[in-house]
mmCIF file of C-alpha atoms in Angstrom:
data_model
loop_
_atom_site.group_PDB
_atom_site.id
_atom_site.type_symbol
_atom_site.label_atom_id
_atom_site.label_comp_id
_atom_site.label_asym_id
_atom_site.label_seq_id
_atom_site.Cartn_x
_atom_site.Cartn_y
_atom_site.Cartn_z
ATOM 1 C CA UNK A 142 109.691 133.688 105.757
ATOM 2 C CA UNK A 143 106.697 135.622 104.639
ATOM 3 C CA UNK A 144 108.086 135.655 100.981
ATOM 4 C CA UNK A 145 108.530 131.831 101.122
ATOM 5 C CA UNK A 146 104.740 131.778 102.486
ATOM 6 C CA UNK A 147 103.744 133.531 99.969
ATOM 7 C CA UNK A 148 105.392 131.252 97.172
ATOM 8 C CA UNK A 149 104.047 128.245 98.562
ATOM 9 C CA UNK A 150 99.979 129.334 98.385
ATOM 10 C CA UNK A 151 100.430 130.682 95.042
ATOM 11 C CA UNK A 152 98.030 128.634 93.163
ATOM 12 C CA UNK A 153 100.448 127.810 90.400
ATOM 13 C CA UNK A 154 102.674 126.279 93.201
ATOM 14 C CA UNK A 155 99.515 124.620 94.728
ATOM 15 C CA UNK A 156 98.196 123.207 91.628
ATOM 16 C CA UNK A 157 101.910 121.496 91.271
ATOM 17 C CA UNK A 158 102.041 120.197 94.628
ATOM 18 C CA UNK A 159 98.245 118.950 94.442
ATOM 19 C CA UNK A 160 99.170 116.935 91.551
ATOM 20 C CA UNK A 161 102.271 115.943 92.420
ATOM 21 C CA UNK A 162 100.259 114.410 95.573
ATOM 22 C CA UNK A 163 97.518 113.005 93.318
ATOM 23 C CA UNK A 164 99.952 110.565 91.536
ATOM 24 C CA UNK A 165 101.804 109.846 95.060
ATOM 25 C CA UNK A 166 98.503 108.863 96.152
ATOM 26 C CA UNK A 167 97.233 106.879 93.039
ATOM 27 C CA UNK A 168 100.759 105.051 92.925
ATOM 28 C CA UNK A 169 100.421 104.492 96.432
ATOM 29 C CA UNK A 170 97.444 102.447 96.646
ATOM 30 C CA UNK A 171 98.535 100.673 93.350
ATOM 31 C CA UNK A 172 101.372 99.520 95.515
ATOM 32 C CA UNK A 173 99.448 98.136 98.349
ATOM 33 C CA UNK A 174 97.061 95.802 96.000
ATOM 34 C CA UNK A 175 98.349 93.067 97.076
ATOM 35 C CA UNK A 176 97.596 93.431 100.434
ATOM 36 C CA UNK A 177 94.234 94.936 100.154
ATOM 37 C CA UNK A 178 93.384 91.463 97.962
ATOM 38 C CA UNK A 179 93.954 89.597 100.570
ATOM 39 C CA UNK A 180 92.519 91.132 103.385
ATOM 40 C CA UNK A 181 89.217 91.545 104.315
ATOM 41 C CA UNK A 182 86.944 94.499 103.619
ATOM 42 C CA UNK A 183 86.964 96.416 106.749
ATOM 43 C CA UNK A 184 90.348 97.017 106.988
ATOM 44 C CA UNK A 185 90.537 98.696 103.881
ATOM 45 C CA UNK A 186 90.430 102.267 104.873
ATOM 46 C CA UNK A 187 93.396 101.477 107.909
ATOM 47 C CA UNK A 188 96.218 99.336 105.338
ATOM 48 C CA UNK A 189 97.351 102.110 102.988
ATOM 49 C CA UNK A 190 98.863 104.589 105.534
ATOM 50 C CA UNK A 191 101.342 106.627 103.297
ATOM 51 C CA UNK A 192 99.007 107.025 100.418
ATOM 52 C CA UNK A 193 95.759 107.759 102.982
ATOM 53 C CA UNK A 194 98.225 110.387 104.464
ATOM 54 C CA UNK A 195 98.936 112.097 100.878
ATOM 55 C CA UNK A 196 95.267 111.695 99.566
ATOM 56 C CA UNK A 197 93.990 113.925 102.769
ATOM 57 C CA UNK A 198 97.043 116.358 101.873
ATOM 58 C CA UNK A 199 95.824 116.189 98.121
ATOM 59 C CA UNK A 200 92.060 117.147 99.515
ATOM 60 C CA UNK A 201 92.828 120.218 101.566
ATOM 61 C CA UNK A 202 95.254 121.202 98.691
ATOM 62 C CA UNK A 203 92.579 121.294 96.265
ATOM 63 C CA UNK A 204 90.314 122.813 99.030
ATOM 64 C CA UNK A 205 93.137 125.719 99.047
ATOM 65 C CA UNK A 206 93.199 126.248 95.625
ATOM 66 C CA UNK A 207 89.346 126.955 95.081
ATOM 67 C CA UNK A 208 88.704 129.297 98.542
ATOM 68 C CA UNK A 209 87.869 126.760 100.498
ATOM 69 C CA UNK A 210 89.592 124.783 103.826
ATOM 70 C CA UNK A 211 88.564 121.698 106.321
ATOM 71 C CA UNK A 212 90.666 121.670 109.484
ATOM 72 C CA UNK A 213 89.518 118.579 110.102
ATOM 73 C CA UNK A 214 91.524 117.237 106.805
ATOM 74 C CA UNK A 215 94.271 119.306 107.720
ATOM 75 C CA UNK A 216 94.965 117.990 111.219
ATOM 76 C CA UNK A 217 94.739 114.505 109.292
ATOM 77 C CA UNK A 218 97.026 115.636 106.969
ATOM 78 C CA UNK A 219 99.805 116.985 109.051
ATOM 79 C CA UNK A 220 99.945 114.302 111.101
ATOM 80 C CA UNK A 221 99.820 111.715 109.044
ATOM 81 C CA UNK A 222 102.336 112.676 106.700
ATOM 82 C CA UNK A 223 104.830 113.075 109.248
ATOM 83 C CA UNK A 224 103.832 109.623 110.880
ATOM 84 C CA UNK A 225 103.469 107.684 107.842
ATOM 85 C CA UNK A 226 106.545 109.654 106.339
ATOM 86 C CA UNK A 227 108.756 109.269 109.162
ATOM 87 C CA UNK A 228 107.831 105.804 109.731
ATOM 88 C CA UNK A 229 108.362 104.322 106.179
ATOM 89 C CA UNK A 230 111.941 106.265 106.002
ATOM 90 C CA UNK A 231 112.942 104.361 109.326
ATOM 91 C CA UNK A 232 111.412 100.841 108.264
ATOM 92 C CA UNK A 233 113.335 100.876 105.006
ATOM 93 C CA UNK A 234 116.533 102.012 106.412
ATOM 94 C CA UNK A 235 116.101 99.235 108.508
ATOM 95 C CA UNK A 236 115.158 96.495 105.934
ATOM 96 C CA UNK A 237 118.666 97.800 104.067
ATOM 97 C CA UNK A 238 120.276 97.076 107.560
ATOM 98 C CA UNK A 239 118.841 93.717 107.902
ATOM 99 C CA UNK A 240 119.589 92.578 104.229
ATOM 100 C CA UNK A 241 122.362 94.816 102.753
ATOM 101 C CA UNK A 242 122.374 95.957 99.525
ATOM 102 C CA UNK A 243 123.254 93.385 97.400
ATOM 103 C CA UNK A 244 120.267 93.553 95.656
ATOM 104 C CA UNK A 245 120.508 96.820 93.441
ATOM 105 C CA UNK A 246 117.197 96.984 92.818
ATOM 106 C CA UNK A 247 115.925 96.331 96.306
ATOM 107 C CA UNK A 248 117.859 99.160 97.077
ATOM 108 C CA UNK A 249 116.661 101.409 94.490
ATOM 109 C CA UNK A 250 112.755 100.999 95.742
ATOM 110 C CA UNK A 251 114.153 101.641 99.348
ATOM 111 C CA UNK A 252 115.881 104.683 98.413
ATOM 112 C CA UNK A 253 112.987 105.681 96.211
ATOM 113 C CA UNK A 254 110.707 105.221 99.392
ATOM 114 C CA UNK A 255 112.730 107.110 101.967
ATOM 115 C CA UNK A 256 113.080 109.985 99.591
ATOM 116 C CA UNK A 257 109.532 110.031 98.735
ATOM 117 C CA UNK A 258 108.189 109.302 102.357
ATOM 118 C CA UNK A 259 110.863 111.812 103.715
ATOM 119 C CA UNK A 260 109.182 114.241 101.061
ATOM 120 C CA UNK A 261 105.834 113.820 102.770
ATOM 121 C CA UNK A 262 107.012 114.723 106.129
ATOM 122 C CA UNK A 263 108.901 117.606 105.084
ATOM 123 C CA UNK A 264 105.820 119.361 102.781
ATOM 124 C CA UNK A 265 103.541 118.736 106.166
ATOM 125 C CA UNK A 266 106.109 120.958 108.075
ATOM 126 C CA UNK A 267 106.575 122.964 105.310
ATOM 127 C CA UNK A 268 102.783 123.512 105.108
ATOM 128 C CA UNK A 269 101.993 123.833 108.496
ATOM 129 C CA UNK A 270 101.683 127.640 108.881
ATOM 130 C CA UNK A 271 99.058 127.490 105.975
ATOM 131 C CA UNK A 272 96.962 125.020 108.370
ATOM 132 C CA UNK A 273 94.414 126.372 110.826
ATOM 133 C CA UNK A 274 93.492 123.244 112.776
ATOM 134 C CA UNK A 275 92.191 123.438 116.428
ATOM 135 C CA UNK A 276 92.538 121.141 119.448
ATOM 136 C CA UNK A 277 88.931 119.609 118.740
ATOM 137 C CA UNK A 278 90.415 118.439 115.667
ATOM 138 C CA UNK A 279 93.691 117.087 116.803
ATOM 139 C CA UNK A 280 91.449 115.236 119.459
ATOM 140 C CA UNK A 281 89.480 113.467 115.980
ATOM 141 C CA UNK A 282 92.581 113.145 114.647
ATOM 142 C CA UNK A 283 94.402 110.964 117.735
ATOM 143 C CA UNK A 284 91.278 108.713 117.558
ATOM 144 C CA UNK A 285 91.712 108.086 114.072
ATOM 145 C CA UNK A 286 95.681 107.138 114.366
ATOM 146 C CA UNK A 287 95.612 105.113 117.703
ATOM 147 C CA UNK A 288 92.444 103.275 116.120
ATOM 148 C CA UNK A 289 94.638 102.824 112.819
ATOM 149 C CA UNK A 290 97.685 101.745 114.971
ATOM 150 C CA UNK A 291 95.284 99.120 116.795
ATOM 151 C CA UNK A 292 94.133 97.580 113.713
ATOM 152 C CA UNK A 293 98.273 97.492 112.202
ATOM 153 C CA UNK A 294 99.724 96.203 115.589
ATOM 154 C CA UNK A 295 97.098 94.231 117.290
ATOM 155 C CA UNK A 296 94.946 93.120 114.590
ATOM 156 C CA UNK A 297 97.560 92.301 112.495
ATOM 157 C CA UNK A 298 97.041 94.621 109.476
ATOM 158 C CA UNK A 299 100.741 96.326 109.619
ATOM 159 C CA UNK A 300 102.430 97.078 105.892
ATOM 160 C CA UNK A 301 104.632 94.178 104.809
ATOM 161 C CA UNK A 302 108.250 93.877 105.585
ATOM 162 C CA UNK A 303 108.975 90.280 105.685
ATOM 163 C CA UNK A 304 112.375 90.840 106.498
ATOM 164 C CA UNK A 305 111.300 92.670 109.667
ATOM 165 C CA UNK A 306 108.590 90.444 110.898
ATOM 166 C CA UNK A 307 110.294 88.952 113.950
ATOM 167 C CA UNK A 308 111.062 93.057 115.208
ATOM 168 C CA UNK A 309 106.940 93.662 114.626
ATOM 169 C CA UNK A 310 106.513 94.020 118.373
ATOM 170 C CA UNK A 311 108.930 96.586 118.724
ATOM 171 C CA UNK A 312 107.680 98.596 115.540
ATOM 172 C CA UNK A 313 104.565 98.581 116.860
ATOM 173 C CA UNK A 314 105.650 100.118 120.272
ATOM 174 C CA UNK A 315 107.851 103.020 118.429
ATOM 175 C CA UNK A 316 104.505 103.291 116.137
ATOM 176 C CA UNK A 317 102.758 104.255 119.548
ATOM 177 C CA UNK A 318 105.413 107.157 120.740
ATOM 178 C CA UNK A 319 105.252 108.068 117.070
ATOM 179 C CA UNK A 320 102.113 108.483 117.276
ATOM 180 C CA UNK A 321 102.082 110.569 120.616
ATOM 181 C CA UNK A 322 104.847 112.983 118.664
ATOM 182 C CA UNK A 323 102.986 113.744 115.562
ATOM 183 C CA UNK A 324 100.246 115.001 117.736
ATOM 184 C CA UNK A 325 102.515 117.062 120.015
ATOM 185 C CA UNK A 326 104.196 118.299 116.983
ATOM 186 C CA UNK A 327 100.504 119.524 115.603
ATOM 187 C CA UNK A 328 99.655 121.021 118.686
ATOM 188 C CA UNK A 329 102.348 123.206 118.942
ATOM 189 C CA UNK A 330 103.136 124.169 115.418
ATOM 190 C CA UNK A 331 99.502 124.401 114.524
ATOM 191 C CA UNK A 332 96.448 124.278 117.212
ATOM 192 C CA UNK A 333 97.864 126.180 119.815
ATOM 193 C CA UNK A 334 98.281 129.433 117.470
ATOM 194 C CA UNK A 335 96.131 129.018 114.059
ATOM 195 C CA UNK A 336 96.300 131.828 111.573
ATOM 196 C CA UNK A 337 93.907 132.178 109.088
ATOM 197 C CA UNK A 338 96.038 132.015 105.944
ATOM 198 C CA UNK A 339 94.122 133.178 102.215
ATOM 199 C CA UNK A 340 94.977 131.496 99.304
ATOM 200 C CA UNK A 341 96.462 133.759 96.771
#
């Protein structure tokens, strides 16, 4: 374990992973234009989950790589990548279920989503003894992703699936418990026993 540790804050690795995350991010709010055009300003920051989620992981990557670290970004980070991640694997699978795959390239993008979305989830486990987030931040962190699940579910803001619209209630409600889980999950992997890891 300590070997694989040590691999993964190499800077070579993190420099990799930080870009790797950069494009995610960039193609990620390329893909959400059309949304953001026709929505109003002050929403902006709450539409693009995913590629909010991998723009904080790009941040504290970076923050890594030259000596420095914000828990706050961190605890944002971790669990929004497994939120976000989790939740776009499930809402594709679903759209496949709902329309087949008849349409190959339909398909392709879904696949090409779960894989990438799966991706984010795993690097935020992967990462997570590297993190050093406390409680106080987890607690910032909640506020952030309830508020952001408010504005989605209740104000309407969700990411388009068309094909799931008439299920929106019930995404919404596993949204919640996902929420609730993500924040367990950083609790007990990260705040309740933070190491201070150095970047090598």
């Amino acid at each position: 374990m300590q070997g694989i540790l040590t691999l993964l804050r190499h800077k070579a690795v993190l420099w990799i992973v930080g870009l790797i995350n950069l494009a995610g991010t960039l193609y990620g709010y390329y893909w959400y234009e059309p949304q953001l055009a026709t929505s109003k300003w002050y929403y902006y920051p709450f539409i693009p989950d995913s590629p909010t989620a991998s723009l904080f992981f790009t941040i504290i990557v970076f923050l890594w790589i030259f000596g420095r670290r914000s828990r706050l970004f961190e605890a944002l980070a971790f669990v929004t990548l497994i939120k976000y991640g989790v939740w776009a694997v499930v809402m594709n699978a679903l759209m496949l279920n709902q329309l087949g795959t008849g349409d190959s390239f339909l398909t392709a993008m879904a696949l090409m989503l779960m894989v990438s979305h799966g991706a984010m989830a795993f690097q935020a486990l992967l990462y997570s003894p590297l993190m050093t987030f406390r409680v106080k931040e987890l607690v910032l962190v909640a506020i952030w992703v309830i508020h952001n699940d408010v504005v989605d579910y209740v104000l309407g803001q969700w990411p388009r699936y068309p094909a799931l619209a008439e299920h929106i209630q019930w995404i919404g409600y596993g949204s919640f418990w996902l929420t609730g889980l993500c924040l367990l999950m950083g609790y007990l992997l990260v705040a309740r026993d933070s190491i201070d890891n150095k970047i090598t």
